[in-house]
PDB file of C-alpha atoms in Angstrom:
ATOM      1  CA  MET A  53      18.021 -26.265 -17.348  1.00 45.00           C
ATOM      2  CA  LEU A  54      14.695 -25.160 -16.411  1.00 48.00           C
ATOM      3  CA  THR A  55      14.700 -27.191 -13.285  1.00 60.00           C
ATOM      4  CA  LEU A  56      17.851 -25.573 -12.259  1.00 62.00           C
ATOM      5  CA  LEU A  57      16.756 -22.323 -12.900  1.00 58.00           C
ATOM      6  CA  ALA A  58      13.775 -23.118 -10.654  1.00 62.00           C
ATOM      7  CA  VAL A  59      15.710 -24.392  -7.838  1.00 67.00           C
ATOM      8  CA  VAL A  60      17.913 -21.217  -7.976  1.00 67.00           C
ATOM      9  CA  LEU A  61      14.994 -19.047  -8.217  1.00 65.00           C
ATOM     10  CA  LEU A  62      13.305 -20.598  -5.101  1.00 70.00           C
ATOM     11  CA  THR A  63      16.511 -20.475  -3.027  1.00 72.00           C
ATOM     12  CA  ALA A  64      17.030 -16.637  -3.764  1.00 71.00           C
ATOM     13  CA  LEU A  65      13.466 -16.008  -2.735  1.00 72.00           C
ATOM     14  CA  ILE A  66      13.449 -18.193   0.237  1.00 78.00           C
ATOM     15  CA  ALA A  67      16.729 -17.411   1.667  1.00 74.00           C
ATOM     16  CA  PRO A  68      15.901 -13.959   2.890  1.00 78.00           C
ATOM     17  CA  VAL A  69      13.188 -15.509   4.953  1.00 78.00           C
ATOM     18  CA  PRO A  70      15.436 -16.278   7.865  1.00 80.00           C
ATOM     19  CA  LEU A  71      16.935 -12.782   7.530  1.00 76.00           C
ATOM     20  CA  PHE A  72      13.468 -11.404   7.897  1.00 79.00           C
ATOM     21  CA  GLY A  73      12.634 -13.542  10.821  1.00 80.00           C
ATOM     22  CA  LEU A  74      15.506 -13.243  12.818  1.00 80.00           C
ATOM     23  CA  GLY A  75      15.302  -9.464  12.169  1.00 81.00           C
ATOM     24  CA  ILE A  76      11.804  -9.428  13.485  1.00 81.00           C
ATOM     25  CA  ILE A  77      12.918 -11.374  16.586  1.00 82.00           C
ATOM     26  CA  ARG A  78      15.778  -8.848  17.036  1.00 81.00           C
ATOM     27  CA  TRP A  79      13.714  -5.919  16.659  1.00 81.00           C
ATOM     28  CA  ARG A  80      11.227  -7.022  19.498  1.00 82.00           C
ATOM     29  CA  GLY A  81      14.154  -7.458  21.582  1.00 84.00           C
ATOM     30  CA  GLY A  82      15.008  -3.948  21.367  1.00 82.00           C
ATOM     31  CA  GLU A  83      17.818  -3.754  18.856  1.00 83.00           C
ATOM     32  CA  ARG A  84      17.373  -1.394  15.938  1.00 84.00           C
ATOM     33  CA  TRP A  85      20.636  -1.312  13.695  1.00 88.00           C
ATOM     34  CA  PHE A  86      20.933  -5.050  13.262  1.00 88.00           C
ATOM     35  CA  PRO A  87      17.620  -5.787  12.302  1.00 89.00           C
ATOM     36  CA  GLY A  88      17.822  -2.969   9.671  1.00 87.00           C
ATOM     37  CA  LEU A  89      20.950  -4.591   8.394  1.00 86.00           C
ATOM     38  CA  LEU A  90      19.080  -8.043   7.911  1.00 86.00           C
ATOM     39  CA  PHE A  91      15.888  -6.418   6.295  1.00 87.00           C
ATOM     40  CA  SER A  92      18.001  -4.400   3.765  1.00 89.00           C
ATOM     41  CA  ALA A  93      20.049  -7.384   2.925  1.00 87.00           C
ATOM     42  CA  GLY A  94      16.832  -9.412   2.378  1.00 87.00           C
ATOM     43  CA  VAL A  95      15.190  -6.830   0.146  1.00 88.00           C
ATOM     44  CA  SER A  96      18.334  -6.419  -1.912  1.00 88.00           C
ATOM     45  CA  VAL A  97      18.430 -10.121  -2.563  1.00 85.00           C
ATOM     46  CA  VAL A  98      14.886 -10.261  -3.455  1.00 86.00           C
ATOM     47  CA  VAL A  99      14.708  -7.463  -5.781  1.00 88.00           C
ATOM     48  CA  HIS A 100      17.760  -8.614  -7.465  1.00 85.00           C
ATOM     49  CA  ALA A 101      16.254 -12.149  -7.819  1.00 83.00           C
ATOM     50  CA  VAL A 102      13.080 -10.605  -9.144  1.00 83.00           C
ATOM     51  CA  GLY A 103      14.920  -8.584 -11.791  1.00 84.00           C
ATOM     52  CA  LEU A 104      16.895 -11.379 -12.953  1.00 79.00           C
ATOM     53  CA  PHE A 105      14.370 -14.156 -12.928  1.00 76.00           C
ATOM     54  CA  TRP A 106      11.156 -12.075 -14.294  1.00 75.00           C
ATOM     55  CA  PHE A 107      12.535  -9.659 -16.316  1.00 73.00           C
ATOM     56  CA  VAL A 108      16.104 -10.707 -17.543  1.00 70.00           C
ATOM     57  CA  ILE A 109      16.108 -14.876 -18.283  1.00 68.00           C
ATOM     58  CA  PRO A 110      12.754 -14.904 -19.928  1.00 65.00           C
ATOM     59  CA  ALA A 111      13.157 -11.696 -21.862  1.00 63.00           C
ATOM     60  CA  ASP A 112      11.578 -11.987 -25.286  1.00 60.00           C
ATOM     61  CA  PHE A 113      14.487 -10.978 -27.120  1.00 59.00           C
ATOM     62  CA  ALA A 114      12.763 -11.518 -30.587  1.00 55.00           C
ATOM     63  CA  LYS A 115      10.300  -8.930 -29.331  1.00 60.00           C
ATOM     64  CA  GLY A 116      12.426  -6.358 -27.810  1.00 60.00           C
ATOM     65  CA  CYS A 117      15.228  -6.507 -30.294  1.00 70.00           C
ATOM     66  CA  GLY A 118      13.289  -7.058 -33.512  1.00 62.00           C
ATOM     67  CA  SER A 119      14.598 -10.464 -34.226  1.00 54.00           C
ATOM     68  CA  GLU A 120      12.910 -13.551 -35.326  1.00 50.00           C
ATOM     69  CA  ALA A 121      15.006 -15.987 -33.026  1.00 43.00           C
ATOM     70  CA  VAL A 122      14.277 -16.030 -29.580  1.00 45.00           C
ATOM     71  CA  ARG A 123      17.584 -16.736 -28.352  1.00 47.00           C
ATOM     72  CA  TRP A 124      19.701 -13.906 -29.618  1.00 49.00           C
ATOM     73  CA  PRO A 125      18.855 -10.478 -31.093  1.00 49.00           C
ATOM     74  CA  ARG A 126      19.886 -10.894 -34.620  1.00 56.00           C
ATOM     75  CA  ASN A 127      18.775  -7.204 -35.776  1.00 71.00           C
ATOM     76  CA  ALA A 128      20.406  -5.619 -33.038  1.00 73.00           C
ATOM     77  CA  ASP A 129      23.875  -4.406 -33.763  1.00 77.00           C
ATOM     78  CA  TRP A 130      24.915  -5.652 -30.146  1.00 78.00           C
ATOM     79  CA  PHE A 131      23.416  -6.772 -26.800  1.00 78.00           C
ATOM     80  CA  GLU A 132      24.507  -5.942 -23.373  1.00 82.00           C
ATOM     81  CA  GLN A 133      23.735  -8.299 -20.463  1.00 80.00           C
ATOM     82  CA  LYS A 134      25.454  -8.296 -16.985  1.00 81.00           C
ATOM     83  CA  VAL A 135      24.289  -9.750 -13.824  1.00 80.00           C
ATOM     84  CA  PHE A 136      25.582  -6.712 -11.288  1.00 83.00           C
ATOM     85  CA  PRO A 137      24.520  -3.976 -12.367  1.00 88.00           C
ATOM     86  CA  LEU A 138      21.529  -5.888 -13.781  1.00 87.00           C
ATOM     87  CA  THR A 139      21.659  -5.215 -17.339  1.00 86.00           C
ATOM     88  CA  ALA A 140      19.765  -6.708 -20.326  1.00 83.00           C
ATOM     89  CA  THR A 141      19.846  -3.928 -23.262  1.00 84.00           C
ATOM     90  CA  CYS A 142      19.670  -4.287 -27.146  1.00 82.00           C
ATOM     91  CA  HIS A 143      21.624  -1.469 -28.926  1.00 83.00           C
ATOM     92  CA  TRP A 144      21.442  -0.392 -32.338  1.00 80.00           C
ATOM     93  CA  ASN A 145      24.053   1.911 -34.047  1.00 83.00           C
ATOM     94  CA  GLY A 146      21.530   4.543 -34.659  1.00 82.00           C
ATOM     95  CA  GLY A 147      21.328   5.151 -30.986  1.00 82.00           C
ATOM     96  CA  ARG A 148      18.221   3.276 -30.161  1.00 80.00           C
ATOM     97  CA  THR A 149      18.153   0.972 -27.148  1.00 82.00           C
ATOM     98  CA  TYR A 150      15.649  -1.463 -25.471  1.00 80.00           C
ATOM     99  CA  ASP A 151      16.056  -2.370 -21.981  1.00 83.00           C
ATOM    100  CA  PHE A 152      14.527  -5.349 -20.469  1.00 83.00           C
ATOM    101  CA  VAL A 153      15.371  -4.592 -16.730  1.00 86.00           C
ATOM    102  CA  PRO A 154      12.717  -2.080 -15.231  1.00 87.00           C
ATOM    103  CA  ALA A 155      14.212   1.141 -14.019  1.00 90.00           C
ATOM    104  CA  PHE A 156      13.463   0.555 -10.388  1.00 91.00           C
ATOM    105  CA  VAL A 157      15.550  -2.684  -9.936  1.00 92.00           C
ATOM    106  CA  ASN A 158      19.013  -1.263  -9.680  1.00 94.00           C
ATOM    107  CA  PRO A 159      18.225   1.791  -7.539  1.00 95.00           C
ATOM    108  CA  VAL A 160      16.657  -0.117  -5.039  1.00 94.00           C
ATOM    109  CA  VAL A 161      19.329  -2.751  -4.878  1.00 93.00           C
ATOM    110  CA  TYR A 162      22.099  -0.052  -4.635  1.00 95.00           C
ATOM    111  CA  ALA A 163      19.702   1.791  -1.840  1.00 95.00           C
ATOM    112  CA  CYS A 164      19.668  -1.445   0.205  1.00 93.00           C
ATOM    113  CA  ILE A 165      23.154  -2.317  -0.162  1.00 93.00           C
ATOM    114  CA  ALA A 166      24.076   1.585   1.078  1.00 95.00           C
ATOM    115  CA  ILE A 167      21.499   0.936   3.874  1.00 93.00           C
ATOM    116  CA  THR A 168      23.074  -2.514   4.693  1.00 92.00           C
ATOM    117  CA  LEU A 169      26.539  -0.735   5.028  1.00 94.00           C
ATOM    118  CA  ILE A 170      25.488   1.794   7.079  1.00 94.00           C
ATOM    119  CA  CYS A 171      23.797  -0.656   9.648  1.00 91.00           C
ATOM    120  CA  ALA A 172      26.548  -2.798   9.654  1.00 91.00           C
ATOM    121  CA  VAL A 173      28.777   0.254  10.758  1.00 93.00           C
ATOM    122  CA  MET A 174      26.407   1.288  13.371  1.00 91.00           C
ATOM    123  CA  VAL A 175      26.293  -2.273  14.586  1.00 90.00           C
ATOM    124  CA  ILE A 176      29.858  -2.416  14.904  1.00 91.00           C
ATOM    125  CA  ARG A 177      30.101   0.940  16.615  1.00 90.00           C
ATOM    126  CA  ASP A 178      27.349  -0.161  18.996  1.00 85.00           C
ATOM    127  CA  ARG A 179      28.994  -3.291  19.616  1.00 83.00           C
ATOM    128  CA  HIS A 180      32.445  -1.754  19.996  1.00 83.00           C
ATOM    129  CA  SER A 181      31.240   1.031  22.445  1.00 83.00           C
ATOM    130  CA  ASN A 182      29.117  -1.461  24.605  1.00 75.00           C
ATOM    131  CA  GLY A 183      32.306  -3.446  24.688  1.00 68.00           C
ATOM    132  CA  ARG A 184      34.640  -0.936  26.106  1.00 57.00           C
ATOM    133  CA  THR A 185      32.163   0.626  28.946  1.00 48.00           C
ATOM    134  CA  SER A 186      31.534  -3.126  30.151  1.00 44.00           C
TER     135      SER A 186
END
């Protein structure tokens, strides 16, 4: 299981490298929107992978949720975990919560997704307008 997690983590962190490389090549070639699309997509993948593999998967539920068992928070009333948006939170009925995901992870991922969509629209617009004038 640990080997599988290591392979997935390595893939998630290495996959954006070609995006960044192609983005740099396109940026030097004079394009602006397509490299922005590649950079923002790569950053969103890296930040989400870091949040998932460094803060959520190895989370010490025993410490964070007041449990003696490492796997499941027995003293917490309920536990919420999602991959998107990245969530790993212990909840108690008294209203107390403990979140394992740092506050910056989801806003950075959302901002990168928004920038990626804006850049994609601009790339399509530029290619469509260049196609009509040619």
